[in-house]
Amino acid sequence: MTTPAPYTAGPAPVAAKTNVISIVALVLSIIGFTVVGIILGFVGLNQVKKTGEAGRGLAIAAIVIGFIELVLGVILIIVYVAALASLSASTY
């Protein structure tokens, strides 16, 4: 009778490749290119769904950060215009 062969583990699992568009979208959203970051976030999210790559969270984060920055930018512009209007109205 022969001894059974010892158990050997299979090859190490290969890490899923992260979608590059999602990474770029997140970086652009963080540094202030909000519209481009939002668009690339949606493109990256679509690619992740089709290819099965990693990076879904990065794409969603890029979209959320981009929209938050966009809303804050619009609010800042409204406050700035209102302050200018009240300043010019008070001089007359």
Coordinates of N, CA and C in Angstrom, one line a residue:
M1 N 0.8 -1.2 0.0 CA 0.0 0.0 0.0 C 0.9 1.2 0.0
T2 N 0.5 2.2 -0.8 CA 1.3 3.4 -0.9 C 0.6 4.5 -0.1
T3 N 1.4 5.5 0.3 CA 0.9 6.6 1.1 C 0.3 7.6 0.1
P4 N -0.8 8.2 0.4 CA -1.4 9.2 -0.5 C -0.5 10.4 -0.6
A5 N -0.6 11.1 -1.7 CA 0.2 12.3 -1.9 C -0.3 13.4 -1.0
P6 N 0.6 14.2 -0.4 CA 0.2 15.2 0.5 C -0.6 16.3 -0.3
Y7 N -1.5 16.9 0.4 CA -2.3 18.0 -0.2 C -1.5 19.2 -0.5
T8 N -1.6 19.7 -1.7 CA -0.9 20.9 -2.1 C -2.0 21.9 -2.5
A9 N -1.7 23.1 -2.0 CA -2.7 24.2 -2.3 C -2.5 24.6 -3.8
G10 N -3.6 25.1 -4.4 CA -3.6 25.5 -5.8 C -2.8 26.8 -5.9
P11 N -2.8 27.3 -7.1 CA -2.0 28.6 -7.3 C -2.7 29.7 -6.5
A12 N -1.9 30.7 -6.2 CA -2.4 31.9 -5.5 C -3.4 32.6 -6.3
P13 N -4.5 33.1 -5.7 CA -5.5 33.8 -6.5 C -4.9 35.1 -7.1
V14 N -5.3 35.4 -8.3 CA -4.8 36.6 -8.9 C -5.8 37.7 -8.5
A15 N -5.2 38.8 -8.0 CA -6.0 40.0 -7.6 C -6.7 40.6 -8.8
A16 N -7.9 41.0 -8.6 CA -8.7 41.6 -9.7 C -8.1 42.9 -10.1
K17 N -8.0 43.2 -11.3 CA -7.4 44.4 -11.9 C -8.4 45.5 -11.6
T18 N -7.9 46.6 -11.1 CA -8.7 47.8 -10.8 C -8.9 48.6 -12.0
N19 N -10.1 49.1 -12.3 CA -10.4 49.9 -13.4 C -9.7 51.2 -13.4
V20 N -8.9 51.5 -14.4 CA -8.1 52.7 -14.5 C -9.0 54.0 -14.5
I21 N -10.1 53.9 -15.3 CA -11.0 55.0 -15.4 C -11.6 55.4 -14.1
S22 N -11.9 54.4 -13.2 CA -12.4 54.7 -11.9 C -11.4 55.4 -11.0
I23 N -10.1 55.0 -11.1 CA -9.0 55.7 -10.4 C -8.9 57.1 -10.8
V24 N -8.9 57.3 -12.2 CA -8.7 58.7 -12.7 C -9.9 59.6 -12.3
A25 N -11.1 59.0 -12.3 CA -12.3 59.8 -11.9 C -12.2 60.2 -10.5
L26 N -11.7 59.3 -9.6 CA -11.6 59.7 -8.2 C -10.6 60.8 -8.0
V27 N -9.5 60.7 -8.6 CA -8.4 61.7 -8.5 C -8.9 63.0 -9.0
L28 N -9.5 63.0 -10.2 CA -10.0 64.3 -10.7 C -11.1 64.9 -9.9
S29 N -12.0 64.1 -9.3 CA -13.0 64.6 -8.4 C -12.4 65.2 -7.2
I30 N -11.3 64.6 -6.7 CA -10.7 65.1 -5.4 C -10.0 66.5 -5.7
I31 N -9.3 66.6 -6.8 CA -8.5 67.8 -7.1 C -9.4 68.9 -7.7
G32 N -10.6 68.7 -7.9 CA -11.5 69.8 -8.3 C -12.1 69.8 -9.7
F33 N -11.7 68.9 -10.5 CA -12.3 68.8 -11.8 C -13.6 68.0 -11.7
T34 N -14.7 68.6 -11.2 CA -15.9 67.9 -10.8 C -16.6 67.3 -11.9
V35 N -16.9 68.1 -13.0 CA -17.7 67.6 -14.1 C -17.0 66.4 -14.8
V36 N -15.7 66.6 -15.0 CA -15.0 65.5 -15.7 C -14.9 64.3 -14.7
G37 N -14.8 64.5 -13.4 CA -14.7 63.4 -12.5 C -16.1 62.6 -12.4
I38 N -17.2 63.4 -12.5 CA -18.5 62.7 -12.5 C -18.7 61.9 -13.8
I39 N -18.4 62.5 -14.9 CA -18.5 61.8 -16.2 C -17.7 60.5 -16.2
L40 N -16.4 60.6 -15.8 CA -15.5 59.5 -15.8 C -16.0 58.5 -14.8
G41 N -16.6 58.9 -13.7 CA -17.1 58.0 -12.7 C -18.2 57.1 -13.2
F42 N -19.1 57.7 -14.0 CA -20.1 57.0 -14.6 C -19.6 56.0 -15.7
V43 N -18.6 56.5 -16.5 CA -18.0 55.6 -17.5 C -17.3 54.4 -16.8
G44 N -16.5 54.7 -15.7 CA -15.8 53.7 -15.0 C -16.8 52.7 -14.4
L45 N -17.9 53.2 -13.8 CA -18.9 52.3 -13.2 C -19.5 51.4 -14.3
N46 N -19.8 51.9 -15.5 CA -20.3 51.1 -16.6 C -19.3 50.0 -17.0
Q47 N -18.0 50.4 -17.1 CA -17.0 49.4 -17.5 C -16.8 48.3 -16.4
V48 N -16.9 48.7 -15.1 CA -16.8 47.7 -14.1 C -17.9 46.7 -14.2
K49 N -19.1 47.2 -14.5 CA -20.2 46.3 -14.6 C -20.0 45.3 -15.8
K50 N -19.5 45.8 -16.9 CA -19.3 45.0 -18.1 C -18.1 44.0 -17.9
T51 N -17.0 44.4 -17.4 CA -15.8 43.6 -17.4 C -15.6 42.8 -16.1
G52 N -16.2 43.2 -15.0 CA -16.1 42.6 -13.7 C -14.8 43.0 -13.0
E53 N -14.1 44.0 -13.4 CA -12.9 44.5 -12.8 C -13.3 45.1 -11.4
A54 N -12.3 45.3 -10.6 CA -12.5 46.0 -9.3 C -12.5 47.5 -9.6
G55 N -13.1 48.2 -8.7 CA -13.1 49.7 -8.8 C -14.5 50.3 -8.7
R56 N -15.5 49.5 -8.4 CA -16.8 50.0 -8.3 C -16.9 51.0 -7.2
G57 N -16.3 50.8 -6.1 CA -16.4 51.8 -5.0 C -15.7 53.1 -5.3
L58 N -14.6 52.9 -6.1 CA -13.8 54.2 -6.5 C -14.7 55.0 -7.4
A59 N -15.4 54.3 -8.4 CA -16.3 55.1 -9.3 C -17.4 55.7 -8.6
I60 N -18.0 55.0 -7.6 CA -19.1 55.6 -6.9 C -18.6 56.8 -6.0
A61 N -17.4 56.6 -5.4 CA -16.9 57.7 -4.6 C -16.6 58.9 -5.5
A62 N -16.1 58.7 -6.7 CA -15.8 59.8 -7.6 C -17.1 60.6 -7.9
I63 N -18.2 59.8 -8.2 CA -19.5 60.4 -8.5 C -20.0 61.3 -7.3
V64 N -19.9 60.7 -6.1 CA -20.5 61.3 -4.9 C -19.6 62.6 -4.6
I65 N -18.3 62.5 -4.6 CA -17.5 63.6 -4.3 C -17.7 64.7 -5.4
G66 N -17.8 64.3 -6.6 CA -18.0 65.3 -7.7 C -19.3 66.1 -7.5
F67 N -20.4 65.3 -7.2 CA -21.6 66.0 -7.0 C -21.6 66.9 -5.8
I68 N -21.0 66.5 -4.7 CA -20.9 67.3 -3.5 C -20.1 68.6 -3.8
E69 N -19.0 68.5 -4.5 CA -18.2 69.7 -4.8 C -19.0 70.6 -5.8
L70 N -19.8 70.0 -6.7 CA -20.5 70.8 -7.6 C -21.6 71.6 -6.9
V71 N -22.3 70.9 -6.0 CA -23.4 71.6 -5.2 C -22.8 72.7 -4.3
L72 N -21.6 72.4 -3.7 CA -21.0 73.4 -2.8 C -20.5 74.6 -3.7
G73 N -20.0 74.3 -4.9 CA -19.6 75.4 -5.8 C -20.7 76.3 -6.2
V74 N -21.9 75.7 -6.5 CA -23.0 76.5 -6.9 C -23.5 77.3 -5.7
I75 N -23.5 76.8 -4.5 CA -23.9 77.5 -3.3 C -23.0 78.7 -3.0
L76 N -21.7 78.4 -3.2 CA -20.7 79.5 -3.0 C -20.9 80.6 -4.0
I77 N -21.2 80.3 -5.3 CA -21.4 81.3 -6.3 C -22.7 82.1 -5.9
I78 N -23.7 81.5 -5.5 CA -24.9 82.2 -5.1 C -24.7 83.1 -3.9
V79 N -23.9 82.6 -2.9 CA -23.6 83.5 -1.8 C -22.8 84.7 -2.2
Y80 N -21.8 84.5 -3.1 CA -20.9 85.5 -3.6 C -21.7 86.6 -4.4
V81 N -22.6 86.1 -5.3 CA -23.4 87.1 -6.0 C -24.4 87.8 -5.1
A82 N -25.0 87.2 -4.1 CA -25.9 87.8 -3.2 C -25.1 88.9 -2.4
A83 N -23.9 88.5 -2.0 CA -23.1 89.5 -1.2 C -22.7 90.7 -2.1
L84 N -22.4 90.5 -3.3 CA -22.1 91.6 -4.2 C -23.3 92.5 -4.5
A85 N -24.5 91.8 -4.6 CA -25.7 92.6 -4.9 C -26.1 93.4 -3.7
S86 N -25.9 92.9 -2.5 CA -26.2 93.6 -1.3 C -25.2 94.7 -1.0
L87 N -24.0 94.5 -1.4 CA -23.0 95.5 -1.3 C -23.2 96.7 -2.2
S88 N -23.6 96.4 -3.4 CA -23.9 97.5 -4.4 C -25.2 98.2 -4.1
A89 N -26.1 97.5 -3.5 CA -27.4 98.1 -3.2 C -27.3 99.0 -2.0
S90 N -26.4 98.8 -1.1 CA -26.2 99.6 0.1 C -25.4 100.9 -0.2
T91 N -24.8 100.9 -1.3 CA -24.0 102.2 -1.6 C -24.9 103.3 -2.2
Y92 N -26.1 102.9 -2.7 CA -26.9 104.0 -3.3 C -27.8 104.6 -2.3

